[in-house]
Amino acid sequence: MDLGLKGKVALVTASSGGIGMNAARALANEGADIVLFARSAEKIARIAGSLAHECGVRTLPVTGSMLDASDIDRLFSSIEETFGRLDIAVLNTGRPPSPLRDAVKEDDKVRWDLSYETLLSGVVAITQRAAPMMRRGNWGRMIAITSASVHLPMPHHALSTVFRAGVEAYMKHLASELGRDGITVNCVAPALIDSSHREGTVAYSAEESTKRRGMSALGRFGTHQELCSVVAFLASVPAGFVTGESLRVDGGMVTYALHR
Ligand SMILES: NC(=O)c1ccc[n+]([C@@H]2O[C@H](COP(=O)([O-])OP(=O)(O)OC[C@H]3O[C@@H](n4cnc5c(N)ncnc54)[C@H](OP(=O)(O)O)[C@@H]3O)[C@@H](O)[C@H]2O)c1
């Protein structure tokens, strides 16, 4: 199926590795020009180079933080200068603070504030700058990466659940406001996606890993490719009548939770 993405301009936030980088790759493979945005200058420069080389698309790496208004200003001026348009925004973010804790033990305001900024306020700020550019082209796709925990709270994930529920609510408002401008707004809610790229930062014991795999109806972790091809589909022309949705990519974890 032709996704119709050749020549579209796609911004992927938090894209210096992991899911963000692979979402950028999935869109570049379909011919979209890519804007990368994250704090690690060297990493996004390297990814931009390799996507341009391997996929034959134009790329723009912009170093900055989703928590910093002046970085966001610079991001949108660079997009305007380089491409003069924006068609797609994939709103990926950093992770909530670690270690994970029971909800009643989340009593540290610093962790709440950081989660709000990392998971919710940065996403809102980016969409507010992206929407007028998409409106100008009378076409657009916004896709926020949230979490299946919004649909069935996972133990110790309160910070993630609370603010990603906020993202999902906000995206539904946007879907309603922007629909008549040809802009669709959806969420992709993952769980149990392979995080082995983060080895060294989070270490699950072998026992915990087996337990987590068993939470999926498929008995395994999902891959970044499986997640990011759903992102690419929602970004596509053929997905034009899907809006205001939150699509879980969790291997059936939420639907079959009562079976385990
Ligand atoms: N794996 C799953 O099953 C699953 C489930 C639910 C939700 N998620 C969520 O999906 C998202 C991506 O997961 P992942 O495994 O790819 O995470 P990851 O490997 O930790 O990557 C996070 C990315 O966020 C960027 N980032 C962090 N803070 C930033 C900021 N202030 N401004 C701009 N970029 C920032 C990081 O780049 P820099 O450090 O260079 O800025 C990095 O590129 C996370 O929010 C995660 O919680 C994952």
Tab-separated table of C-alpha atoms and ligand atoms in Angstrom:
chain	number	residue	atom	x	y	z
A	1	MET	CA	0.000	0.000	0.000
A	2	ASP	CA	1.303	3.456	-0.893
A	3	LEU	CA	1.099	5.534	2.277
A	4	GLY	CA	1.318	8.758	0.262
A	5	LEU	CA	4.126	10.148	2.426
A	6	LYS	CA	6.650	10.995	-0.285
A	7	GLY	CA	7.553	14.681	0.022
A	8	LYS	CA	5.616	15.232	3.273
A	9	VAL	CA	7.571	16.899	6.077
A	10	ALA	CA	7.493	15.034	9.392
A	11	LEU	CA	8.710	16.249	12.781
A	12	VAL	CA	9.540	13.495	15.282
A	13	THR	CA	10.269	14.733	18.799
A	14	ALA	CA	12.495	12.881	21.289
A	15	SER	CA	14.130	11.141	18.346
A	16	SER	CA	17.779	10.604	19.268
A	17	GLY	CA	17.197	6.889	19.920
A	18	GLY	CA	14.642	4.180	20.658
A	19	ILE	CA	11.041	4.606	19.570
A	20	GLY	CA	11.464	8.197	18.326
A	21	MET	CA	14.393	7.312	16.085
A	22	ASN	CA	12.562	4.268	14.723
A	23	ALA	CA	9.399	6.296	14.075
A	24	ALA	CA	11.561	8.725	12.072
A	25	ARG	CA	13.032	5.801	10.164
A	26	ALA	CA	9.593	4.317	9.415
A	27	LEU	CA	8.456	7.661	7.943
A	28	ALA	CA	11.713	8.187	6.030
A	29	ASN	CA	11.354	4.699	4.530
A	30	GLU	CA	8.034	5.913	3.090
A	31	GLY	CA	9.705	8.966	1.543
A	32	ALA	CA	8.907	11.660	4.144
A	33	ASP	CA	11.456	14.388	4.847
A	34	ILE	CA	12.388	14.272	8.518
A	35	VAL	CA	12.956	16.803	11.291
A	36	LEU	CA	14.635	15.287	14.359
A	37	PHE	CA	14.463	17.029	17.745
A	38	ALA	CA	16.246	15.933	20.945
A	39	ARG	CA	18.982	17.146	23.300
A	40	SER	CA	21.849	14.940	22.050
A	41	ALA	CA	23.325	16.887	19.129
A	42	GLU	CA	25.724	14.202	17.948
A	43	LYS	CA	23.147	11.445	17.981
A	44	ILE	CA	20.533	13.325	15.957
A	45	ALA	CA	23.172	14.546	13.476
A	46	ARG	CA	24.258	10.935	12.944
A	47	ILE	CA	20.671	9.691	12.536
A	48	ALA	CA	19.869	12.553	10.136
A	49	GLY	CA	22.901	11.606	8.027
A	50	SER	CA	22.015	7.949	7.891
A	51	LEU	CA	18.317	8.550	7.038
A	52	ALA	CA	19.292	10.961	4.250
A	53	HIS	CA	21.810	8.459	2.882
A	54	GLU	CA	19.699	5.301	3.198
A	55	CYS	CA	16.256	6.684	2.339
A	56	GLY	CA	17.139	9.549	-0.026
A	57	VAL	CA	15.074	12.065	1.983
A	58	ARG	CA	15.911	15.535	3.283
A	59	THR	CA	16.616	15.694	7.004
A	60	LEU	CA	16.942	18.471	9.564
A	61	PRO	CA	18.386	17.722	13.013
A	62	VAL	CA	17.526	20.382	15.628
A	63	THR	CA	19.136	20.117	19.046
A	64	GLY	CA	16.959	21.155	21.966
A	65	SER	CA	14.634	20.244	24.790
A	66	MET	CA	10.852	19.944	24.705
A	67	LEU	CA	10.924	21.620	28.131
A	68	ASP	CA	12.508	24.817	26.818
A	69	ALA	CA	10.294	27.379	25.070
A	70	SER	CA	13.217	29.051	23.293
A	71	ASP	CA	14.382	25.684	21.896
A	72	ILE	CA	10.852	25.083	20.602
A	73	ASP	CA	10.854	28.544	18.978
A	74	ARG	CA	14.165	27.713	17.293
A	75	LEU	CA	12.814	24.332	16.164
A	76	PHE	CA	9.838	25.896	14.389
A	77	SER	CA	11.888	28.725	12.840
A	78	SER	CA	14.295	26.101	11.459
A	79	ILE	CA	11.414	24.055	10.008
A	80	GLU	CA	9.951	27.201	8.447
A	81	GLU	CA	13.316	28.242	6.990
A	82	THR	CA	14.280	24.806	5.652
A	83	PHE	CA	10.975	23.358	4.469
A	84	GLY	CA	8.385	26.151	4.727
A	85	ARG	CA	5.779	23.587	5.782
A	86	LEU	CA	4.975	20.849	8.270
A	87	ASP	CA	2.644	17.949	7.540
A	88	ILE	CA	3.218	15.384	10.288
A	89	ALA	CA	4.134	15.630	13.981
A	90	VAL	CA	4.998	12.498	15.939
A	91	LEU	CA	4.923	13.529	19.596
A	92	ASN	CA	7.266	11.186	21.370
A	93	THR	CA	8.755	12.155	24.765
A	94	GLY	CA	11.358	11.157	27.306
A	95	ARG	CA	10.427	8.758	30.075
A	96	PRO	CA	8.992	9.557	33.512
A	97	PRO	CA	11.497	9.684	36.397
A	98	SER	CA	12.880	6.418	37.674
A	99	PRO	CA	12.799	4.377	39.836
A	100	LEU	CA	9.118	3.499	39.441
A	101	ARG	CA	7.141	3.675	42.701
A	102	ASP	CA	3.779	2.745	44.220
A	103	ALA	CA	1.233	5.544	43.687
A	104	VAL	CA	0.947	6.293	47.428
A	105	LYS	CA	4.733	6.697	47.612
A	106	GLU	CA	4.770	9.290	44.822
A	107	ASP	CA	5.035	12.128	47.344
A	108	ASP	CA	7.898	14.079	45.771
A	109	LYS	CA	6.691	17.253	44.028
A	110	VAL	CA	9.878	17.386	41.957
A	111	ARG	CA	8.987	14.044	40.331
A	112	TRP	CA	5.403	15.223	39.638
A	113	ASP	CA	6.605	18.501	38.117
A	114	LEU	CA	9.224	16.769	35.994
A	115	SER	CA	6.675	14.222	34.765
A	116	TYR	CA	4.217	16.985	33.880
A	117	GLU	CA	6.888	18.804	31.875
A	118	THR	CA	8.395	15.724	30.236
A	119	LEU	CA	5.214	13.876	29.361
A	120	LEU	CA	2.530	16.535	28.920
A	121	SER	CA	3.503	20.201	28.705
A	122	GLY	CA	6.200	19.684	26.034
A	123	VAL	CA	3.701	17.818	23.860
A	124	VAL	CA	1.121	20.591	24.233
A	125	ALA	CA	3.708	23.263	23.348
A	126	ILE	CA	4.781	21.428	20.182
A	127	THR	CA	1.216	20.817	18.969
A	128	GLN	CA	0.356	24.498	19.443
A	129	ARG	CA	3.172	25.473	17.083
A	130	ALA	CA	2.542	22.613	14.647
A	131	ALA	CA	-1.214	23.228	14.231
A	132	PRO	CA	-1.002	26.624	12.444
A	133	MET	CA	1.586	25.240	9.985
A	134	MET	CA	-0.613	22.228	9.196
A	135	ARG	CA	-3.683	24.470	8.898
A	136	ARG	CA	-1.863	26.497	6.255
A	137	GLY	CA	-1.489	23.343	4.139
A	138	ASN	CA	-5.050	22.206	4.949
A	139	TRP	CA	-3.642	18.767	5.745
A	140	GLY	CA	-1.929	17.284	8.761
A	141	ARG	CA	-1.309	14.307	11.013
A	142	MET	CA	-0.519	14.469	14.725
A	143	ILE	CA	0.334	11.252	16.512
A	144	ALA	CA	1.220	11.187	20.215
A	145	ILE	CA	3.038	8.234	21.740
A	146	THR	CA	1.321	7.608	25.082
A	147	SER	CA	1.049	4.334	27.001
A	148	ALA	CA	-1.351	1.399	27.306
A	149	SER	CA	-1.177	2.150	31.032
A	150	VAL	CA	-3.728	4.920	30.340
A	151	HIS	CA	-6.254	2.198	29.409
A	152	LEU	CA	-5.373	-0.189	32.247
A	153	PRO	CA	-3.103	1.224	34.937
A	154	MET	CA	0.075	-0.831	35.279
A	155	PRO	CA	1.567	-1.186	38.776
A	156	HIS	CA	4.065	1.561	39.717
A	157	HIS	CA	3.297	3.639	36.599
A	158	ALA	CA	1.168	6.373	38.228
A	159	LEU	CA	3.245	9.286	36.927
A	160	SER	CA	3.154	7.953	33.395
A	161	THR	CA	-0.557	7.062	33.550
A	162	VAL	CA	-1.707	10.413	34.946
A	163	PHE	CA	0.078	12.659	32.457
A	164	ARG	CA	-0.406	10.436	29.440
A	165	ALA	CA	-4.117	10.349	30.218
A	166	GLY	CA	-3.782	14.136	30.017
A	167	VAL	CA	-2.103	13.855	26.614
A	168	GLU	CA	-4.873	11.563	25.350
A	169	ALA	CA	-7.559	13.982	26.595
A	170	TYR	CA	-5.803	16.971	25.038
A	171	MET	CA	-5.344	15.170	21.707
A	172	LYS	CA	-9.093	14.430	21.613
A	173	HIS	CA	-9.805	18.147	21.963
A	174	LEU	CA	-7.364	18.873	19.137
A	175	ALA	CA	-8.957	16.199	16.929
A	176	SER	CA	-12.277	17.944	17.259
A	177	GLU	CA	-10.870	21.466	16.712
A	178	LEU	CA	-8.594	20.631	13.767
A	179	GLY	CA	-10.645	18.070	11.839
A	180	ARG	CA	-12.210	20.565	9.456
A	181	ASP	CA	-8.712	21.734	8.486
A	182	GLY	CA	-7.907	18.246	7.192
A	183	ILE	CA	-5.809	17.407	10.264
A	184	THR	CA	-6.200	14.086	12.060
A	185	VAL	CA	-5.029	13.671	15.651
A	186	ASN	CA	-4.466	10.258	17.227
A	187	CYS	CA	-2.509	8.494	19.957
A	188	VAL	CA	-0.511	5.283	19.832
A	189	ALA	CA	-0.486	3.630	23.249
A	190	PRO	CA	2.310	1.081	23.590
A	191	ALA	CA	3.239	-1.446	26.236
A	192	LEU	CA	5.731	-4.299	26.360
A	193	ILE	CA	7.827	-2.940	23.488
A	194	ASP	CA	11.361	-4.303	23.578
A	195	SER	CA	13.519	-1.824	25.501
A	196	SER	CA	16.809	-3.683	25.164
A	197	HIS	CA	18.318	-0.578	23.479
A	198	ARG	CA	18.296	0.907	26.991
A	199	GLU	CA	20.353	-1.871	28.573
A	200	GLY	CA	22.527	-0.368	31.247
A	201	THR	CA	19.920	2.258	32.155
A	202	VAL	CA	17.043	-0.059	33.106
A	203	ALA	CA	17.845	-3.588	33.979
A	204	TYR	CA	14.990	-6.022	34.411
A	205	SER	CA	15.936	-9.287	36.080
A	206	ALA	CA	15.502	-12.383	33.888
A	207	GLU	CA	12.514	-13.269	36.087
A	208	GLU	CA	10.880	-9.835	35.610
A	209	SER	CA	11.534	-10.037	31.876
A	210	THR	CA	9.798	-13.422	31.610
A	211	LYS	CA	6.890	-12.107	33.675
A	212	ARG	CA	6.517	-9.080	31.388
A	213	ARG	CA	6.600	-11.175	28.210
A	214	GLY	CA	3.835	-13.299	29.727
A	215	MET	CA	1.617	-10.210	30.102
A	216	SER	CA	1.201	-10.118	26.310
A	217	ALA	CA	-1.292	-12.487	24.654
A	218	LEU	CA	1.507	-13.216	22.171
A	219	GLY	CA	3.962	-14.265	24.888
A	220	ARG	CA	6.689	-11.897	23.707
A	221	PHE	CA	7.785	-8.265	23.570
A	222	GLY	CA	6.804	-6.128	20.593
A	223	THR	CA	9.455	-4.673	18.315
A	224	HIS	CA	10.060	-1.012	17.518
A	225	GLN	CA	9.251	-1.814	13.881
A	226	GLU	CA	5.833	-3.206	14.859
A	227	LEU	CA	5.083	-0.077	16.869
A	228	CYS	CA	6.450	2.385	14.322
A	229	SER	CA	4.642	0.878	11.350
A	230	VAL	CA	1.393	1.722	13.191
A	231	VAL	CA	2.695	5.290	13.582
A	232	ALA	CA	3.494	5.409	9.848
A	233	PHE	CA	0.000	4.142	8.990
A	234	LEU	CA	-1.688	6.802	11.143
A	235	ALA	CA	0.529	9.405	9.443
A	236	SER	CA	-0.540	8.206	6.007
A	237	VAL	CA	-2.985	9.536	3.439
A	238	PRO	CA	-5.081	6.313	3.539
A	239	ALA	CA	-5.620	6.766	7.318
A	240	GLY	CA	-7.437	10.059	6.643
A	241	PHE	CA	-10.738	9.032	8.284
A	242	VAL	CA	-9.184	7.909	11.592
A	243	THR	CA	-9.113	10.666	14.193
A	244	GLY	CA	-9.523	11.088	17.949
A	245	GLU	CA	-8.427	7.486	18.521
A	246	SER	CA	-5.946	5.851	20.835
A	247	LEU	CA	-4.620	2.683	19.295
A	248	ARG	CA	-2.936	0.232	21.650
A	249	VAL	CA	0.146	-1.620	20.463
A	250	ASP	CA	0.523	-3.912	23.460
A	251	GLY	CA	0.291	-7.485	22.136
A	252	GLY	CA	-3.207	-7.775	23.657
A	253	MET	CA	-1.977	-6.999	27.181
A	254	VAL	CA	-4.958	-4.838	28.143
A	255	THR	CA	-7.666	-6.820	26.329
A	256	TYR	CA	-6.573	-10.144	27.806
A	257	ALA	CA	-5.470	-8.916	31.239
A	258	LEU	CA	-8.178	-10.988	32.973
A	259	HIS	CA	-6.918	-14.191	31.316
A	260	ARG	CA	-3.593	-14.084	33.127
B	1	LIG	N1	8.703	0.567	25.526
B	1	LIG	C1	7.432	0.550	25.892
B	1	LIG	O1	6.781	-0.507	25.962
B	1	LIG	C2	6.719	1.838	26.227
B	1	LIG	C3	5.441	1.759	26.772
B	1	LIG	C4	4.761	2.925	27.063
B	1	LIG	C5	5.347	4.149	26.833
B	1	LIG	N2	6.613	4.187	26.330
B	1	LIG	C6	7.198	5.519	26.151
B	1	LIG	O2	7.693	5.716	24.852
B	1	LIG	C7	8.673	6.778	24.893
B	1	LIG	C8	9.913	6.348	24.124
B	1	LIG	O3	10.445	5.189	24.714
B	1	LIG	P1	11.974	4.770	24.432
B	1	LIG	O4	12.151	3.403	24.953
B	1	LIG	O5	12.345	5.040	23.033
B	1	LIG	O6	12.710	5.820	25.403
B	1	LIG	P2	14.248	6.212	25.429
B	1	LIG	O7	15.086	5.199	24.745
B	1	LIG	O8	14.538	6.586	26.850
B	1	LIG	O9	14.309	7.528	24.521
B	1	LIG	C9	13.763	8.718	24.975
B	1	LIG	C10	14.072	9.819	23.976
B	1	LIG	O10	13.551	11.017	24.523
B	1	LIG	C11	14.487	12.052	24.298
B	1	LIG	N3	14.233	13.089	25.294
B	1	LIG	C12	14.201	12.950	26.636
B	1	LIG	N4	13.916	14.135	27.210
B	1	LIG	C13	13.795	15.031	26.194
B	1	LIG	C14	13.518	16.426	26.149
B	1	LIG	N5	13.338	17.145	27.260
B	1	LIG	N6	13.458	17.045	24.943
B	1	LIG	C15	13.657	16.350	23.798
B	1	LIG	N7	13.898	15.014	23.789
B	1	LIG	C16	13.970	14.369	24.973
B	1	LIG	C17	15.835	11.356	24.445
B	1	LIG	O11	16.841	12.053	23.752
B	1	LIG	P3	17.881	13.106	24.377
B	1	LIG	O12	18.359	12.534	25.678
B	1	LIG	O13	18.912	13.203	23.313
B	1	LIG	O14	17.102	14.392	24.544
B	1	LIG	C18	15.536	10.052	23.713
B	1	LIG	O15	15.723	10.228	22.321
B	1	LIG	C19	8.956	7.038	26.378
B	1	LIG	O16	8.208	8.158	26.804
B	1	LIG	C20	8.414	5.777	27.043
B	1	LIG	O17	8.038	6.000	28.394
B	1	LIG	C21	7.312	3.072	26.018
